[in-house]
XYZ file of C-alpha atoms in Angstrom:
685
model
C -54.459 -7.706 23.237
C -57.892 -7.853 21.566
C -58.716 -10.398 18.939
C -58.381 -7.759 16.197
C -55.032 -6.550 17.538
C -53.827 -10.131 17.711
C -54.870 -10.720 14.118
C -53.136 -7.532 12.954
C -49.992 -8.570 14.827
C -50.014 -11.993 13.166
C -50.444 -10.367 9.752
C -47.515 -8.027 10.491
C -45.374 -10.959 11.555
C -46.255 -12.916 8.419
C -45.510 -9.895 6.234
C -42.182 -9.353 8.020
C -41.274 -13.037 7.675
C -42.002 -12.809 3.960
C -39.899 -9.658 3.603
C -37.052 -11.248 5.531
C -37.168 -14.372 3.358
C -37.231 -12.282 0.188
C -34.192 -10.335 1.414
C -32.380 -13.550 2.293
C -33.069 -15.039 -1.161
C -31.885 -11.815 -2.806
C -28.677 -11.878 -0.760
C -28.094 -15.525 -1.636
C -28.233 -14.640 -5.339
C -25.795 -11.772 -4.749
C -23.320 -14.060 -3.054
C -23.787 -16.583 -5.859
C -22.697 -13.842 -8.264
C -19.827 -12.316 -6.266
C -18.699 -15.024 -3.818
C -19.957 -18.463 -4.953
C -18.369 -20.406 -2.042
C -20.519 -18.389 0.401
C -23.611 -19.238 -1.624
C -22.718 -22.932 -1.531
C -22.289 -22.789 2.240
C -25.541 -20.959 3.037
C -28.008 -22.114 0.400
C -29.144 -24.946 2.719
C -27.699 -23.641 5.998
C -29.527 -24.120 9.315
C -28.452 -21.847 12.230
C -27.005 -23.613 15.271
C -26.818 -20.993 18.052
C -28.307 -17.703 16.854
C -31.380 -16.898 14.794
C -33.404 -13.865 13.686
C -36.540 -13.049 15.662
C -38.789 -10.123 16.668
C -37.969 -8.765 20.134
C -40.424 -7.254 22.665
C -40.158 -3.831 20.977
C -41.062 -5.268 17.593
C -37.510 -4.953 16.240
C -35.978 -7.638 14.100
C -33.184 -8.814 16.375
C -30.697 -11.653 16.785
C -31.776 -14.222 19.365
C -29.861 -16.902 21.237
C -31.619 -20.187 20.364
C -30.728 -21.852 23.661
C -31.832 -19.230 26.203
C -34.000 -16.854 24.154
C -31.942 -13.730 24.991
C -31.460 -11.017 22.378
C -28.101 -9.679 21.208
C -29.157 -6.027 20.832
C -30.779 -4.046 23.657
C -32.334 -1.687 21.095
C -33.074 -1.654 17.381
C -29.955 -3.090 15.671
C -29.809 -0.181 13.222
C -29.866 2.388 16.054
C -27.198 0.510 18.019
C -24.932 0.275 14.974
C -25.395 3.942 14.101
C -24.435 5.057 17.615
C -21.475 2.665 17.727
C -20.174 3.940 14.400
C -20.497 7.573 15.538
C -18.366 6.837 18.636
C -15.792 4.877 16.677
C -15.485 7.620 14.087
C -14.369 10.062 16.781
C -11.782 7.734 18.317
C -10.860 4.802 16.052
C -8.649 1.923 17.136
C -5.564 1.566 14.914
C -2.396 -0.477 14.641
C 0.639 1.126 13.006
C 3.844 -0.580 11.859
C 7.254 1.112 11.766
C 10.625 -0.387 10.812
C 12.703 2.083 12.779
C 15.933 0.533 14.021
C 15.343 -2.723 12.163
C 18.728 -2.593 10.430
C 20.901 -2.437 13.522
C 22.189 -5.992 13.038
C 22.465 -6.050 9.230
C 25.970 -5.662 7.812
C 26.886 -2.161 6.692
C 28.450 -3.361 3.441
C 25.108 -4.534 2.087
C 23.491 -2.346 -0.587
C 20.079 -2.849 0.973
C 21.257 -1.669 4.385
C 22.898 1.527 3.212
C 20.043 2.719 1.045
C 17.125 1.624 3.189
C 18.594 3.265 6.288
C 18.279 6.547 4.421
C 14.553 5.873 4.066
C 14.227 5.478 7.817
C 15.506 9.028 8.311
C 12.096 10.194 7.079
C 10.482 8.891 10.278
C 11.414 12.274 11.749
C 8.483 13.689 9.754
C 5.792 11.469 11.279
C 3.394 12.229 14.099
C 4.003 11.122 17.655
C 1.931 8.342 19.215
C 0.137 10.967 21.299
C -0.901 12.826 18.146
C -2.005 9.667 16.364
C -4.424 8.525 19.093
C -6.270 11.859 18.883
C -7.084 11.466 15.188
C -10.615 10.750 13.994
C -11.457 8.185 11.323
C -10.245 9.525 7.947
C -12.321 9.452 4.798
C -9.773 7.295 2.970
C -8.753 3.977 4.593
C -6.307 1.518 3.061
C -7.080 -1.421 5.314
C -9.630 -2.198 7.997
C -10.462 -5.286 10.042
C -14.069 -5.463 11.253
C -14.540 -7.958 14.079
C -18.150 -9.052 14.352
C -20.902 -9.046 11.702
C -23.977 -8.749 13.906
C -26.878 -7.357 11.918
C -24.473 -5.878 9.343
C -25.782 -2.303 9.628
C -22.360 -0.958 10.701
C -20.859 -2.236 7.446
C -23.259 -0.070 5.465
C -22.337 2.946 7.612
C -18.634 2.402 7.000
C -18.771 2.102 3.213
C -21.271 4.985 2.993
C -18.990 7.506 4.714
C -15.486 6.194 3.907
C -13.383 5.006 0.994
C -12.209 1.640 2.329
C -9.900 -0.077 -0.132
C -9.384 -3.383 1.687
C -11.688 -4.895 4.305
C -11.280 -8.083 6.310
C -14.548 -9.107 7.956
C -14.228 -11.575 10.818
C -16.812 -13.430 12.857
C -16.242 -16.753 14.648
C -19.851 -17.854 13.994
C -21.305 -18.961 10.659
C -24.695 -18.044 12.135
C -23.620 -14.382 12.090
C -23.392 -14.097 8.315
C -26.543 -16.159 7.862
C -28.527 -13.880 10.189
C -27.178 -10.677 8.627
C -28.433 -11.907 5.258
C -31.950 -11.645 6.750
C -31.379 -8.137 8.133
C -29.413 -6.008 5.633
C -29.033 -5.828 1.890
C -25.576 -7.210 1.032
C -25.694 -6.136 -2.609
C -24.240 -2.629 -2.065
C -21.469 -4.119 0.108
C -20.488 -6.757 -2.432
C -20.743 -4.318 -5.329
C -18.605 -1.801 -3.456
C -15.652 -4.176 -3.168
C -16.084 -5.765 -6.601
C -13.951 -3.205 -8.460
C -10.344 -2.537 -9.335
C -8.206 -1.670 -6.324
C -10.712 -2.931 -3.711
C -10.947 -6.252 -1.901
C -13.125 -8.014 0.673
C -11.783 -10.879 2.762
C -14.388 -12.930 4.685
C -13.070 -14.923 7.658
C -16.215 -16.541 9.011
C -16.668 -19.493 11.349
C -13.017 -19.941 12.363
C -10.822 -19.212 15.415
C -9.040 -15.880 15.701
C -5.559 -17.335 15.070
C -6.756 -18.829 11.770
C -8.006 -15.407 10.713
C -4.559 -14.038 11.508
C -3.068 -16.565 9.089
C -5.573 -15.458 6.442
C -4.493 -11.860 6.968
C -0.903 -12.883 6.259
C -2.050 -14.462 2.992
C -4.047 -11.317 2.179
C -0.993 -9.092 2.538
C 0.987 -11.415 0.293
C -1.693 -11.047 -2.388
C -2.494 -7.362 -2.011
C 0.752 -5.826 -0.806
C 2.594 -5.939 2.500
C 2.653 -2.110 2.463
C -1.026 -2.185 3.494
C 0.141 -3.253 6.936
C 1.553 0.221 7.696
C -1.707 1.448 9.244
C -4.649 -0.836 9.989
C -7.987 0.241 11.471
C -9.650 -2.194 13.881
C -13.422 -2.048 14.362
C -14.873 -4.301 17.076
C -18.652 -4.681 16.833
C -19.081 -6.955 19.857
C -17.046 -8.887 22.433
C -16.319 -12.603 22.457
C -13.394 -14.850 23.356
C -12.437 -15.421 19.715
C -12.732 -11.752 18.827
C -10.621 -10.802 21.846
C -8.003 -13.330 20.705
C -7.884 -11.796 17.222
C -7.767 -8.291 18.675
C -4.787 -9.314 20.819
C -2.993 -10.837 17.833
C -3.645 -7.750 15.718
C -2.286 -5.443 18.408
C 0.738 -7.518 19.395
C 1.751 -9.681 16.451
C 0.741 -7.713 13.355
C 4.365 -6.678 12.841
C 5.318 -10.372 12.505
C 3.476 -10.421 9.176
C 6.185 -8.159 7.775
C 9.066 -10.221 9.204
C 11.060 -12.510 6.948
C 10.431 -10.701 3.665
C 14.185 -10.839 2.978
C 16.344 -8.359 1.108
C 18.484 -8.211 -2.033
C 21.936 -8.969 -0.575
C 20.612 -11.919 1.417
C 19.040 -13.432 -1.689
C 22.126 -12.779 -3.817
C 24.370 -14.517 -1.278
C 21.974 -17.479 -1.053
C 22.086 -17.803 -4.842
C 25.885 -17.473 -4.942
C 26.233 -20.197 -2.307
C 23.900 -22.489 -4.240
C 25.826 -21.961 -7.486
C 29.150 -22.522 -5.692
C 27.898 -25.745 -4.087
C 26.623 -26.897 -7.476
C 30.000 -26.231 -9.101
C 31.541 -28.699 -6.616
C 29.336 -31.456 -8.061
C 27.757 -32.204 -4.685
C 24.904 -34.709 -5.131
C 21.457 -33.141 -4.694
C 18.364 -34.660 -3.054
C 16.030 -35.765 -5.847
C 13.359 -37.905 -4.167
C 11.730 -38.291 -0.739
C 11.823 -41.902 0.429
C 9.085 -41.238 2.999
C 6.856 -40.065 0.166
C 7.688 -43.235 -1.735
C 7.290 -45.314 1.440
C 10.782 -46.789 0.979
C 11.578 -46.800 4.669
C 14.995 -47.314 6.254
C 15.750 -50.593 7.972
C 16.860 -49.004 11.249
C 15.830 -46.039 13.435
C 17.603 -42.701 13.796
C 18.028 -40.129 16.544
C 17.901 -36.368 15.965
C 20.381 -34.583 18.224
C 19.680 -31.051 19.408
C 21.746 -29.080 21.913
C 18.987 -28.669 24.517
C 19.437 -29.412 28.244
C 17.833 -32.854 27.964
C 20.745 -34.095 25.883
C 22.412 -34.693 29.278
C 19.588 -37.093 30.183
C 20.050 -38.996 26.916
C 23.818 -39.522 27.088
C 23.691 -43.088 28.463
C 20.928 -44.041 26.004
C 23.016 -42.762 23.089
C 26.195 -44.542 24.241
C 24.363 -47.871 24.655
C 22.623 -47.614 21.273
C 25.260 -45.883 19.144
C 25.673 -48.980 16.946
C 21.949 -49.627 16.618
C 20.605 -46.339 15.301
C 21.780 -43.638 12.905
C 22.884 -40.558 14.857
C 22.069 -37.243 13.158
C 23.627 -34.188 14.794
C 22.547 -30.637 14.014
C 24.314 -27.310 14.441
C 26.222 -26.851 17.692
C 25.211 -30.250 19.096
C 28.209 -31.675 17.208
C 30.609 -30.222 19.768
C 28.561 -31.556 22.673
C 28.565 -35.062 21.169
C 32.343 -34.911 20.806
C 32.678 -34.106 24.512
C 30.459 -37.113 25.252
C 32.801 -39.323 23.245
C 30.195 -39.835 20.529
C 30.431 -39.316 16.768
C 27.351 -38.757 14.580
C 26.816 -40.583 11.302
C 25.331 -37.476 9.682
C 25.772 -33.813 10.492
C 23.221 -31.177 9.383
C 23.715 -27.440 8.829
C 21.306 -24.912 7.371
C 22.798 -21.470 8.111
C 24.754 -19.711 5.355
C 27.170 -17.366 7.309
C 30.914 -17.908 7.087
C 31.133 -18.280 10.882
C 29.746 -21.837 10.622
C 32.785 -22.799 8.545
C 35.155 -21.130 11.012
C 33.516 -22.975 13.897
C 33.730 -26.385 12.210
C 37.223 -25.813 10.802
C 38.779 -26.253 14.251
C 38.016 -29.987 13.941
C 39.931 -30.211 10.649
C 43.320 -30.950 12.233
C 41.980 -34.098 13.845
C 40.041 -37.003 12.372
C 36.700 -36.261 14.026
C 34.910 -35.045 10.866
C 36.548 -37.486 8.468
C 34.032 -40.272 9.101
C 30.938 -38.050 9.146
C 28.520 -37.513 6.263
C 27.482 -33.889 5.800
C 24.081 -32.783 4.490
C 23.357 -29.092 4.145
C 20.719 -26.890 2.610
C 21.694 -25.525 -0.796
C 22.418 -22.124 0.806
C 25.147 -23.233 3.260
C 28.658 -21.780 3.066
C 30.296 -23.655 0.160
C 33.574 -24.587 1.873
C 31.774 -26.645 4.542
C 31.813 -29.681 2.257
C 35.623 -29.785 2.313
C 35.634 -30.679 6.012
C 33.687 -33.960 5.868
C 34.015 -37.488 4.506
C 31.269 -36.892 1.937
C 28.774 -34.107 1.416
C 25.282 -33.734 -0.023
C 22.874 -30.882 -0.688
C 19.110 -30.666 -0.210
C 16.979 -27.813 -1.557
C 15.346 -25.276 0.710
C 11.660 -24.571 -0.049
C 10.679 -21.130 -1.339
C 14.275 -20.205 -2.044
C 16.073 -18.406 -4.879
C 18.764 -21.089 -5.027
C 16.162 -23.817 -5.361
C 14.531 -21.917 -8.240
C 17.950 -21.787 -9.902
C 18.499 -25.531 -9.364
C 15.140 -26.247 -10.981
C 16.330 -24.262 -14.013
C 19.334 -26.634 -14.279
C 17.155 -29.755 -14.482
C 16.673 -31.492 -17.789
C 13.038 -31.425 -18.842
C 12.453 -35.170 -18.616
C 9.412 -36.902 -17.142
C 10.149 -38.176 -13.647
C 13.083 -35.811 -13.123
C 12.372 -34.406 -9.665
C 13.920 -32.373 -6.857
C 13.256 -33.183 -3.191
C 12.700 -30.240 -0.838
C 13.545 -29.973 2.849
C 9.969 -29.141 3.832
C 9.436 -27.897 7.408
C 13.176 -27.077 7.714
C 12.754 -23.793 9.630
C 13.137 -22.134 12.067
C 15.702 -24.305 13.885
C 18.346 -26.672 12.568
C 16.640 -29.546 14.422
C 13.615 -28.980 12.176
C 15.936 -29.304 9.183
C 17.507 -32.468 10.632
C 14.111 -34.144 11.124
C 12.992 -33.090 7.643
C 16.127 -34.605 6.095
C 15.733 -37.793 8.158
C 12.238 -38.221 6.734
C 13.521 -37.541 3.222
C 16.014 -40.374 3.795
C 13.119 -42.674 4.695
C 13.655 -42.972 8.448
C 10.258 -43.843 9.882
C 11.305 -44.373 13.513
C 12.802 -41.234 15.087
C 14.078 -40.410 18.565
C 14.431 -36.773 19.615
C 17.317 -36.116 22.029
C 18.199 -32.592 23.143
C 15.283 -31.256 21.110
C 13.717 -29.603 24.169
C 11.970 -26.615 22.520
C 11.555 -25.261 26.038
C 13.275 -25.183 29.408
C 12.475 -25.891 33.029
C 15.107 -23.418 34.242
C 16.307 -20.328 32.336
C 19.855 -20.999 33.530
C 19.784 -24.503 32.001
C 19.028 -23.474 28.443
C 21.402 -25.882 26.654
C 23.220 -29.150 27.301
C 25.743 -28.768 30.142
C 28.688 -29.554 27.823
C 27.518 -27.024 25.254
C 29.704 -24.088 24.233
C 26.786 -21.743 24.981
C 27.726 -21.708 28.665
C 31.150 -20.379 27.780
C 30.351 -18.108 24.822
C 27.002 -16.697 25.982
C 27.119 -16.684 29.763
C 24.272 -14.157 30.051
C 21.822 -16.092 27.853
C 19.657 -17.148 30.803
C 19.122 -13.526 31.850
C 18.307 -12.583 28.263
C 15.561 -15.211 28.242
C 14.188 -13.818 31.510
C 13.813 -10.377 29.950
C 11.685 -11.678 27.074
C 7.872 -11.832 27.406
C 7.093 -14.958 29.418
C 5.813 -17.792 27.231
C 4.904 -21.282 28.388
C 4.028 -24.514 26.604
C 2.667 -27.826 27.755
C 5.532 -29.935 29.080
C 6.522 -33.382 27.863
C 7.073 -34.750 31.399
C 5.506 -31.918 33.445
C 2.588 -29.496 33.254
C 4.441 -26.669 31.536
C 7.862 -25.348 30.538
C 9.230 -21.940 29.570
C 9.655 -21.324 25.874
C 10.357 -18.599 23.320
C 8.662 -17.490 20.096
C 11.292 -19.280 18.003
C 11.082 -22.513 20.000
C 7.288 -22.368 19.974
C 7.288 -21.942 16.205
C 9.741 -24.832 15.918
C 7.388 -27.052 17.933
C 4.451 -26.184 15.675
C 6.549 -26.981 12.590
C 7.508 -30.357 14.079
C 3.838 -31.099 14.690
C 2.905 -30.161 11.125
C 5.738 -32.354 9.847
C 4.625 -35.343 11.900
C 0.982 -34.783 10.943
C 1.964 -35.060 7.287
C 4.300 -38.068 7.352
C 3.003 -39.987 10.415
C 6.401 -41.402 11.535
C 6.916 -43.189 14.857
C 8.551 -40.512 17.008
C 9.760 -40.681 20.607
C 10.309 -37.449 22.527
C 13.014 -38.129 25.136
C 13.173 -34.555 26.444
C 12.081 -32.809 29.617
C 10.972 -29.916 27.448
C 7.876 -29.090 25.419
C 5.264 -31.668 24.526
C 5.219 -32.235 20.751
C 2.002 -33.531 19.253
C 2.739 -36.655 17.222
C 5.761 -37.615 19.372
C 5.333 -40.110 22.218
C 6.839 -38.985 25.567
C 9.502 -41.482 26.647
C 12.188 -41.369 29.344
C 15.550 -42.327 27.841
C 16.562 -44.093 31.057
C 13.547 -46.414 30.847
C 13.910 -47.465 27.202
C 15.223 -50.976 26.448
C 18.229 -51.542 24.211
C 17.209 -50.921 20.604
C 17.272 -54.131 18.589
C 19.643 -54.002 15.627
C 17.628 -55.010 12.563
C 20.135 -54.150 9.838
C 23.711 -52.870 9.782
C 23.284 -49.095 9.995
C 26.222 -48.245 7.738
C 24.711 -50.355 4.960
C 21.270 -48.838 5.522
C 22.707 -45.331 5.356
C 24.638 -46.096 2.162
C 21.521 -47.457 0.475
C 19.253 -44.582 1.526
C 21.767 -41.894 0.504
C 22.215 -43.589 -2.872
C 18.491 -43.591 -3.511
C 17.964 -39.931 -2.547
C 20.983 -37.993 -3.864
C 22.120 -37.700 -7.456
C 23.392 -35.309 -10.143
C 21.817 -37.225 -13.021
C 19.775 -35.205 -15.498
C 21.183 -31.908 -14.182
C 22.798 -29.529 -16.690
C 26.333 -28.326 -15.872
C 27.409 -24.670 -15.853
C 29.670 -24.260 -18.850
C 30.733 -20.606 -18.599
C 30.353 -17.328 -16.763
C 27.544 -16.400 -19.183
C 25.188 -18.038 -16.698
C 25.365 -14.827 -14.652
C 24.869 -12.588 -17.702
C 21.511 -14.154 -18.565
C 20.160 -13.207 -15.146
C 21.959 -9.849 -15.244
C 20.106 -8.623 -18.341
C 16.702 -9.642 -16.944
C 17.531 -8.002 -13.635
C 18.684 -4.756 -15.260
C 15.500 -4.447 -17.333
C 13.338 -4.985 -14.266
C 15.325 -2.512 -12.147
C 15.018 0.102 -14.933
C 11.258 -0.446 -14.970
C 10.979 0.100 -11.205
C 13.042 3.265 -11.453
C 10.437 4.607 -13.879
C 7.605 3.563 -11.549
C 9.098 5.276 -8.500
C 10.060 8.397 -10.485
C 6.440 9.559 -10.491
C 5.429 13.042 -9.395
C 2.912 13.000 -6.538
C 0.908 15.678 -4.767
C -1.090 13.771 -2.158
C -1.017 10.731 0.097
C -3.493 9.080 -2.252
C -1.089 9.616 -5.165
C 1.722 7.996 -3.195
C -0.409 4.971 -2.318
C -1.326 4.591 -5.989
C 2.393 4.522 -6.884
C 3.028 1.901 -4.193
C 0.148 -0.190 -5.490
C 1.521 0.081 -9.039
C 4.976 -0.954 -7.818
C 3.521 -3.956 -5.989
C 1.587 -5.059 -9.073
C 4.713 -4.644 -11.185
C 6.531 -6.880 -8.708
C 3.823 -9.532 -9.006
C 3.992 -9.351 -12.788
C 7.641 -10.521 -12.803
C 7.088 -13.544 -10.530
C 7.635 -15.878 -13.466
C 11.156 -14.477 -13.802
C 11.741 -16.189 -10.471
C 15.425 -15.337 -9.964
C 15.033 -11.599 -10.569
C 11.783 -11.568 -8.603
C 13.353 -13.146 -5.536
C 16.402 -10.886 -5.730
C 14.258 -7.737 -5.651
C 11.078 -8.759 -3.841
C 12.247 -8.333 -0.242
C 13.953 -4.969 -0.673
C 11.131 -3.487 -2.758
C 8.480 -4.699 -0.306
C 10.542 -3.262 2.539
C 10.723 0.109 0.763
C 6.971 0.079 0.094
C 6.215 -0.519 3.786
C 8.556 2.273 4.934
C 7.149 4.784 2.426
C 3.589 3.818 3.352
C 4.278 4.105 7.085
C 5.795 7.571 6.561
C 3.118 9.133 4.333
C 0.190 7.676 6.307
C 1.501 9.229 9.533
C 2.921 12.566 8.347
C 2.837 15.598 10.607
C 0.544 18.440 9.606
C 2.022 20.816 7.056
C 4.638 18.420 5.702
C 5.109 18.467 1.903
C 4.075 14.971 0.774
C 5.472 15.438 -2.718
C 8.886 16.568 -1.510
C 9.208 13.822 1.111
C 8.166 11.128 -1.352
C 10.602 12.451 -3.990
C 13.450 12.180 -1.470
C 12.545 8.582 -0.615
C 12.088 7.678 -4.292
C 15.589 9.014 -5.046
C 17.015 6.667 -2.404
C 15.220 3.642 -3.832
C 16.156 4.476 -7.404
C 19.798 4.872 -6.368
C 19.652 1.383 -4.886
C 17.962 -0.112 -7.977
C 20.536 1.421 -10.297
C 23.392 -0.277 -8.403
C 21.807 -3.725 -8.028
C 22.567 -5.134 -11.547
C 26.277 -4.285 -11.401
C 26.576 -5.600 -7.843
C 24.960 -8.852 -8.936
C 27.221 -9.227 -11.969
C 30.330 -8.564 -9.866
C 29.454 -10.929 -6.991
C 27.604 -13.818 -8.642
C 30.610 -16.159 -8.399
C 31.880 -14.807 -5.092
C 31.423 -16.022 -1.540
C 31.815 -13.484 1.265
C 33.361 -11.050 -1.228
C 36.019 -13.503 -2.477
C 36.027 -15.598 -5.617
C 35.590 -19.246 -4.765
C 38.676 -21.416 -5.286
C 36.972 -24.454 -6.808
C 35.854 -22.932 -10.135
C 36.926 -24.889 -13.229
C 40.130 -23.665 -14.926
C 39.591 -20.661 -17.237
C 35.948 -20.518 -16.113
C 35.935 -16.746 -15.595
C 38.046 -15.884 -18.619
């Protein structure tokens, strides 16, 4: 290169650097206007791994700081244009269908009968073979773009398509910083800054964290958006591959657990029935107040390691409070042990039938019972004394809050971290009672052998003889072992472990994991056979009496004086149901029209959140209906009449909504279809 050429090159580089800096400053101001947190992050940001630099062809490219290699083999704009053209012809999608999801829900439920009629419309949708041949449509409800790169592909997407909701993911903060030097972000930010559009940035975090953010997005913008999601992968990386896997295999989990009307109504009825029995309610958390118990406790699960802990429990039964949970009660009885506290969290009547067989003897008469507010109301009659603790994010808990006198310091304690297993609930309640030293026995959360899935004296080996084979047929999952490298686990047990870890992270108790199961972060591995005799610091019966007295009370709670309590909710519920009938009774001619109705219905649902009881009663069933309708109309076969199909589905939903108020009024004071027998005299007259 001659001296003149070198000078010209330097001038070009200086001019380009100036242009790049001007673009970056302009983008910073745009983010300051539209997304201030991004501006705060990048106003003084220094790239760590990737930076912007001219490549050998004179293209502004992204360069690896450590080894000097470039990300793009050609001009970034050209690469992105070609990639978009290929993707447009054969896009990657993830579709969600609820077909068959009601097989195990009782036929007598309103929700079941009406929503099953919706599922009949799946006969009008395209086959999987037809769906994979489709090109990228002009209108897209939801898209996940994995990888920012230069950002040119984002401009291509919003130029040629109407994308209502976009989640943009990149595991590197450098990626967004570099793109701000390469493309103008103003049209992108302006595009999504309007009614009915949204942009979710998940930058600089692992793929599983982005998945959590997606769950939060659907809660804010409508779970019905999950029906068909377009996945655009700009480049490959370990984190992006992880997110891609989660999107393909676990997206449907985001729609699990949304509940349904009958389930919520029964939970509320159980709460009201338990309240009418004047059962004391948990009002404070002693762990939060740091009023710790004077002796340790042991949480009893029904896992296979309970066998290994039997001698430890027998030797220390007088020195620590024993808290059984669920079916472990029967196993303890066979061991000749009796718990001080028994925990239940499930609401079905079968729990009562199972425990009732102990009623003829004296086994339950010395045991304290603590249940979630939603448990079957007659359980309390079986035990020495009974208490109730409120379940988080629950319709019954909302109702209990409405019964509280509005006095400063009047509080309600929640059983945080109580799902998915009853051992989670037991540990949560132990912490509420102020126990700061916990032993976990039979809380395996995993198994070494599929055929040894529960304690050997457990009823599971008699009632569910094929359980081991059922576990074998599930996708193989493994977790780090407590005493060995790894153990088999399941999705539920894995979730339970994570909840335990979150619980222990929050409260920092001293926890000993005595199980040959999964390792639990925050719990010290300890072999029961090697532990010394626990020193008795205080008499456990006195400790338990004191802690229960501090936590549970009915003070400053308003009583139910008449059946009019149900009527107040009934009138609110009827008005809301009538409103939704009007929303769904909208004439439509296109898929876009249908999606607008669904969006209106979702916003209407959000608008009644403050009427918490009615909202919770309807939220699950309406969200379910929105997802089914969305999944049908977004996948319809060619030539199908959208308006006619939607009208048929809307008729089903409206029929359901018109029956809900009367069903609620009729069953508010009923449990399993029968009026409870502990109502005050003349209460229903």
